[in-house]
Amino acid sequence: MRDGTPRVALVTGGTGGIGEAVVHALVDDGFAVAVHYAGNKTKADTLVETITAAGGRAVAVGGDVADEHAMAAAFDAVESAFGGIDVVVNTAGIMVLGPIADYDLDQFDRIVRTNLRGTFVVSQLAARHVRDGGAIINFSTSVTRTQLPKYGPYVATKAAVEGLTLILARELRGRDVTVNTVAPGPTATPLFFDSNTEQTVAALTNATPLERLGRPEDIASTVAQLAGPARWTNGQTVFVNGGLA
């Protein structure tokens, strides 16, 4: 709470598997939440209706995360609705897998635009808008360490996100704003299942000591900690992967 009013969070990709879980976790923690969507306005509106019907505070905002004008308008809309922004969680991203030698360059430009430029645009706006005492949380992947074949272009964008995030944490010295990256392991989301073969899914399910895929709620619980009580965690990449080596 800030002066008796809820803290405010903007969650990009808020209609995705992990994004939606993050929205619910933050609402449960008392946040007013802006649910960002790129294309699925109906799902965002339905999620907002569910939250508000249960007594929470939420709005839907749209826009391409890589479009600085659309996202500036989204940030402005959140501030207009709730009076400010305390936390930005940037879950928006795409995954297009393939071997580097044969990877289509148009697809490479697309994945760089969304995952890297999009994270830069959102991080830049967050640095300008997040109130003192807030948090910025970006998303990477545990594959930056496991180095699985066919993940090269995706990992390239996410490794860049890690570097960008860690430097932003240093640049915001004196603001009491934490900046971290969450790097999930294999997580049971539509994006994961759509991007991997059944054989790969089975192998990754058994790859962790916990012998299961992560759940979106597993990732959301870590985000909720970074958004709230985990004030001494700053400038870090937090791997949330069930012990994946």
Short mmCIF file of C-alpha atoms in Angstrom, two decimals:
data_model
loop_
_atom_site.label_atom_id
_atom_site.label_comp_id
_atom_site.label_asym_id
_atom_site.label_seq_id
_atom_site.Cartn_x
_atom_site.Cartn_y
_atom_site.Cartn_z
CA MET A 1 0.00 0.00 0.00
CA ARG A 2 1.12 3.58 -0.71
CA ASP A 3 -0.53 6.23 1.48
CA GLY A 4 -3.45 3.89 2.04
CA THR A 5 -3.93 3.13 -1.67
CA PRO A 6 -2.88 -0.05 -3.52
CA ARG A 7 0.48 -0.21 -5.25
CA VAL A 8 0.14 -0.33 -9.03
CA ALA A 9 1.65 -2.86 -11.44
CA LEU A 10 1.76 -3.03 -15.23
CA VAL A 11 2.16 -6.58 -16.58
CA THR A 12 3.04 -6.82 -20.26
CA GLY A 13 1.95 -10.02 -21.93
CA GLY A 14 -0.67 -10.23 -19.20
CA THR A 15 -2.89 -12.59 -21.19
CA GLY A 16 -0.12 -15.19 -21.67
CA GLY A 17 0.40 -18.27 -19.54
CA ILE A 18 2.98 -16.79 -17.18
CA GLY A 19 1.67 -13.24 -17.56
CA GLU A 20 -1.83 -14.16 -16.42
CA ALA A 21 -0.44 -16.05 -13.41
CA VAL A 22 1.61 -12.96 -12.51
CA VAL A 23 -1.49 -10.76 -12.77
CA HIS A 24 -3.38 -13.02 -10.34
CA ALA A 25 -0.45 -13.20 -7.92
CA LEU A 26 -0.11 -9.43 -7.78
CA VAL A 27 -3.86 -8.92 -7.39
CA ASP A 28 -3.79 -11.40 -4.50
CA ASP A 29 -1.03 -9.26 -2.95
CA GLY A 30 -3.26 -6.19 -3.13
CA PHE A 31 -1.93 -4.53 -6.28
CA ALA A 32 -4.03 -2.61 -8.74
CA VAL A 33 -2.98 -4.20 -12.04
CA ALA A 34 -2.90 -3.09 -15.66
CA VAL A 35 -3.21 -6.14 -17.92
CA HIS A 36 -1.33 -5.49 -21.14
CA TYR A 37 -2.19 -7.32 -24.34
CA ALA A 38 -0.77 -7.24 -27.85
CA GLY A 39 -3.59 -8.87 -29.78
CA ASN A 40 -6.02 -10.62 -27.47
CA LYS A 41 -8.15 -7.74 -26.20
CA THR A 42 -11.08 -10.04 -25.45
CA LYS A 43 -9.03 -12.16 -23.06
CA ALA A 44 -7.57 -9.08 -21.37
CA ASP A 45 -11.04 -7.57 -20.91
CA THR A 46 -12.37 -10.87 -19.51
CA LEU A 47 -9.48 -11.08 -17.05
CA VAL A 48 -10.10 -7.51 -15.91
CA GLU A 49 -13.82 -8.24 -15.46
CA THR A 50 -12.99 -11.29 -13.34
CA ILE A 51 -10.65 -9.29 -11.13
CA THR A 52 -13.02 -6.37 -10.65
CA ALA A 53 -15.97 -8.67 -9.96
CA ALA A 54 -13.96 -10.17 -7.10
CA GLY A 55 -13.28 -6.72 -5.64
CA GLY A 56 -9.88 -6.06 -7.21
CA ARG A 57 -8.75 -3.12 -9.32
CA ALA A 58 -7.65 -3.71 -12.91
CA VAL A 59 -7.62 -2.18 -16.37
CA ALA A 60 -6.62 -3.47 -19.79
CA VAL A 61 -4.08 -1.65 -21.96
CA GLY A 62 -2.93 -2.65 -25.44
CA GLY A 63 0.01 -2.13 -27.73
CA ASP A 64 3.02 -3.62 -29.47
CA VAL A 65 5.80 -3.69 -26.85
CA ALA A 66 8.34 -2.75 -29.53
CA ASP A 67 6.38 0.38 -30.52
CA GLU A 68 7.56 3.18 -28.26
CA HIS A 69 4.54 5.37 -29.05
CA ALA A 70 1.99 2.65 -28.33
CA MET A 71 3.71 1.74 -25.08
CA ALA A 72 4.08 5.36 -23.99
CA ALA A 73 0.31 5.64 -24.42
CA ALA A 74 -0.14 2.45 -22.39
CA PHE A 75 1.99 3.81 -19.53
CA ASP A 76 0.04 7.06 -19.64
CA ALA A 77 -3.25 5.15 -19.50
CA VAL A 78 -2.13 3.25 -16.40
CA GLU A 79 -1.09 6.45 -14.65
CA SER A 80 -4.39 8.06 -15.61
CA ALA A 81 -6.34 5.11 -14.19
CA PHE A 82 -4.41 4.59 -10.97
CA GLY A 83 -2.31 7.70 -10.35
CA GLY A 84 1.12 6.16 -10.91
CA ILE A 85 3.11 2.96 -11.49
CA ASP A 86 5.16 1.11 -8.88
CA VAL A 87 6.01 -2.17 -10.62
CA VAL A 88 6.52 -3.15 -14.26
CA VAL A 89 6.69 -6.85 -15.11
CA ASN A 90 7.65 -7.50 -18.72
CA THR A 91 6.59 -11.06 -19.58
CA ALA A 92 5.82 -10.33 -23.26
CA GLY A 93 7.87 -12.40 -25.67
CA ILE A 94 7.82 -14.87 -28.53
CA MET A 95 9.70 -18.12 -29.17
CA VAL A 96 10.55 -19.33 -32.67
CA LEU A 97 12.98 -22.24 -32.60
CA GLY A 98 15.33 -23.50 -35.28
CA PRO A 99 19.00 -24.27 -35.99
CA ILE A 100 21.19 -21.22 -36.51
CA ALA A 101 22.50 -22.45 -39.87
CA ASP A 102 19.02 -22.61 -41.37
CA TYR A 103 17.21 -19.91 -39.40
CA ASP A 104 15.06 -17.54 -41.43
CA LEU A 105 16.34 -13.97 -41.06
CA ASP A 106 12.84 -12.52 -41.22
CA GLN A 107 11.96 -14.65 -38.20
CA PHE A 108 15.18 -13.50 -36.53
CA ASP A 109 14.20 -9.86 -37.06
CA ARG A 110 10.76 -10.63 -35.62
CA ILE A 111 12.08 -12.31 -32.48
CA VAL A 112 14.66 -9.56 -31.92
CA ARG A 113 11.97 -6.90 -32.34
CA THR A 114 9.65 -8.40 -29.74
CA ASN A 115 12.05 -9.90 -27.22
CA LEU A 116 14.91 -7.41 -27.28
CA ARG A 117 13.62 -4.13 -28.68
CA GLY A 118 10.34 -4.69 -26.83
CA THR A 119 12.16 -5.22 -23.55
CA PHE A 120 14.30 -2.14 -24.19
CA VAL A 121 11.25 0.03 -24.92
CA VAL A 122 9.39 -1.19 -21.83
CA SER A 123 12.48 -0.92 -19.62
CA GLN A 124 13.16 2.62 -20.84
CA LEU A 125 9.61 3.71 -20.11
CA ALA A 126 9.64 1.91 -16.77
CA ALA A 127 12.84 3.73 -15.80
CA ARG A 128 11.09 7.03 -16.50
CA HIS A 129 7.73 6.21 -14.89
CA VAL A 130 8.18 3.78 -11.98
CA ARG A 131 7.90 5.57 -8.66
CA ASP A 132 10.71 5.49 -6.10
CA GLY A 133 10.58 2.27 -4.09
CA GLY A 134 9.30 0.32 -7.07
CA ALA A 135 10.51 -2.65 -9.12
CA ILE A 136 11.19 -3.53 -12.74
CA ILE A 137 11.18 -7.23 -13.63
CA ASN A 138 12.16 -8.53 -17.07
CA PHE A 139 12.16 -12.07 -18.39
CA SER A 140 14.95 -14.27 -19.72
CA THR A 141 15.18 -18.08 -19.90
CA SER A 142 17.17 -20.84 -18.23
CA VAL A 143 18.22 -21.97 -21.72
CA THR A 144 20.88 -19.23 -21.62
CA ARG A 145 22.69 -21.76 -19.38
CA THR A 146 21.43 -25.14 -20.64
CA GLN A 147 22.30 -24.19 -24.24
CA LEU A 148 19.83 -26.49 -25.97
CA PRO A 149 20.09 -26.83 -29.76
CA LYS A 150 17.55 -24.85 -31.85
CA TYR A 151 17.20 -22.21 -29.14
CA GLY A 152 20.04 -20.04 -30.48
CA PRO A 153 18.09 -17.00 -31.75
CA TYR A 154 15.74 -17.06 -28.74
CA VAL A 155 18.65 -17.34 -26.31
CA ALA A 156 20.50 -14.52 -28.09
CA THR A 157 17.61 -12.16 -27.38
CA LYS A 158 17.24 -13.31 -23.79
CA ALA A 159 20.95 -13.11 -22.97
CA ALA A 160 20.81 -9.52 -24.21
CA VAL A 161 17.83 -8.88 -21.92
CA GLU A 162 19.86 -10.10 -18.95
CA GLY A 163 22.70 -7.70 -19.73
CA LEU A 164 20.35 -4.78 -20.32
CA THR A 165 18.51 -5.41 -17.06
CA LEU A 166 21.61 -5.70 -14.92
CA ILE A 167 23.00 -2.41 -16.23
CA LEU A 168 19.68 -0.63 -15.70
CA ALA A 169 19.80 -1.68 -12.06
CA ARG A 170 23.08 0.23 -11.68
CA GLU A 171 21.83 3.23 -13.62
CA LEU A 172 18.86 3.68 -11.27
CA ARG A 173 21.13 4.15 -8.23
CA GLY A 174 19.52 6.45 -5.69
CA ARG A 175 15.93 5.74 -6.78
CA ASP A 176 15.30 2.74 -4.50
CA VAL A 177 14.05 0.88 -7.57
CA THR A 178 15.05 -2.76 -7.93
CA VAL A 179 15.67 -4.18 -11.41
CA ASN A 180 15.90 -7.94 -11.90
CA THR A 181 15.48 -10.65 -14.49
CA VAL A 182 13.51 -13.85 -13.96
CA ALA A 183 14.78 -16.82 -16.00
CA PRO A 184 12.20 -19.63 -16.01
CA GLY A 185 12.94 -23.21 -16.85
CA PRO A 186 10.54 -25.34 -18.92
CA THR A 187 7.08 -24.17 -17.93
CA ALA A 188 3.72 -25.60 -18.94
CA THR A 189 2.38 -22.75 -21.06
CA PRO A 190 0.86 -22.69 -24.55
CA LEU A 191 4.03 -20.99 -25.82
CA PHE A 192 6.17 -23.86 -24.51
CA PHE A 193 3.97 -26.63 -25.89
CA ASP A 194 3.53 -24.92 -29.26
CA SER A 195 7.29 -24.44 -29.66
CA ASN A 196 8.53 -27.92 -28.73
CA THR A 197 8.02 -31.48 -29.95
CA GLU A 198 6.43 -34.11 -27.71
CA GLN A 199 9.86 -35.74 -27.40
CA THR A 200 11.44 -32.50 -26.20
CA VAL A 201 8.61 -31.87 -23.76
CA ALA A 202 9.03 -35.36 -22.30
CA ALA A 203 12.79 -34.93 -21.98
CA LEU A 204 12.51 -31.55 -20.27
CA THR A 205 9.81 -32.85 -17.95
CA ASN A 206 12.29 -35.38 -16.59
CA ALA A 207 15.33 -33.09 -16.66
CA THR A 208 14.82 -31.47 -13.26
CA PRO A 209 15.22 -33.17 -9.86
CA LEU A 210 11.54 -32.41 -9.27
CA GLU A 211 10.68 -34.44 -12.41
CA ARG A 212 7.98 -32.11 -13.70
CA LEU A 213 7.47 -29.01 -15.75
CA GLY A 214 7.16 -25.71 -13.97
CA ARG A 215 3.72 -24.22 -13.55
CA PRO A 216 2.98 -20.58 -14.34
CA GLU A 217 2.18 -20.11 -10.65
CA ASP A 218 5.73 -21.24 -9.77
CA ILE A 219 7.15 -18.37 -11.79
CA ALA A 220 4.53 -15.89 -10.58
CA SER A 221 5.41 -16.51 -6.93
CA THR A 222 9.00 -15.43 -7.57
CA VAL A 223 7.83 -12.35 -9.46
CA ALA A 224 5.56 -11.44 -6.55
CA GLN A 225 8.53 -11.61 -4.19
CA LEU A 226 10.62 -9.36 -6.42
CA ALA A 227 7.70 -6.96 -6.81
CA GLY A 228 7.19 -6.63 -3.09
CA PRO A 229 9.18 -7.93 -0.13
CA ALA A 230 12.44 -8.91 -1.87
CA ARG A 231 13.95 -5.41 -1.67
CA TRP A 232 17.53 -6.63 -1.21
CA THR A 233 17.49 -8.61 -4.45
CA ASN A 234 18.67 -6.19 -7.11
CA GLY A 235 20.63 -6.41 -10.33
CA GLN A 236 20.24 -10.19 -10.48
CA THR A 237 19.10 -12.92 -12.84
CA VAL A 238 16.94 -15.28 -10.80
CA PHE A 239 16.70 -18.81 -12.22
CA VAL A 240 13.33 -20.42 -11.48
CA ASN A 241 13.67 -23.86 -12.97
CA GLY A 242 13.27 -26.63 -10.40
CA GLY A 243 17.01 -27.32 -10.31
CA LEU A 244 17.54 -27.71 -14.07
CA ALA A 245 21.27 -28.12 -14.63
#
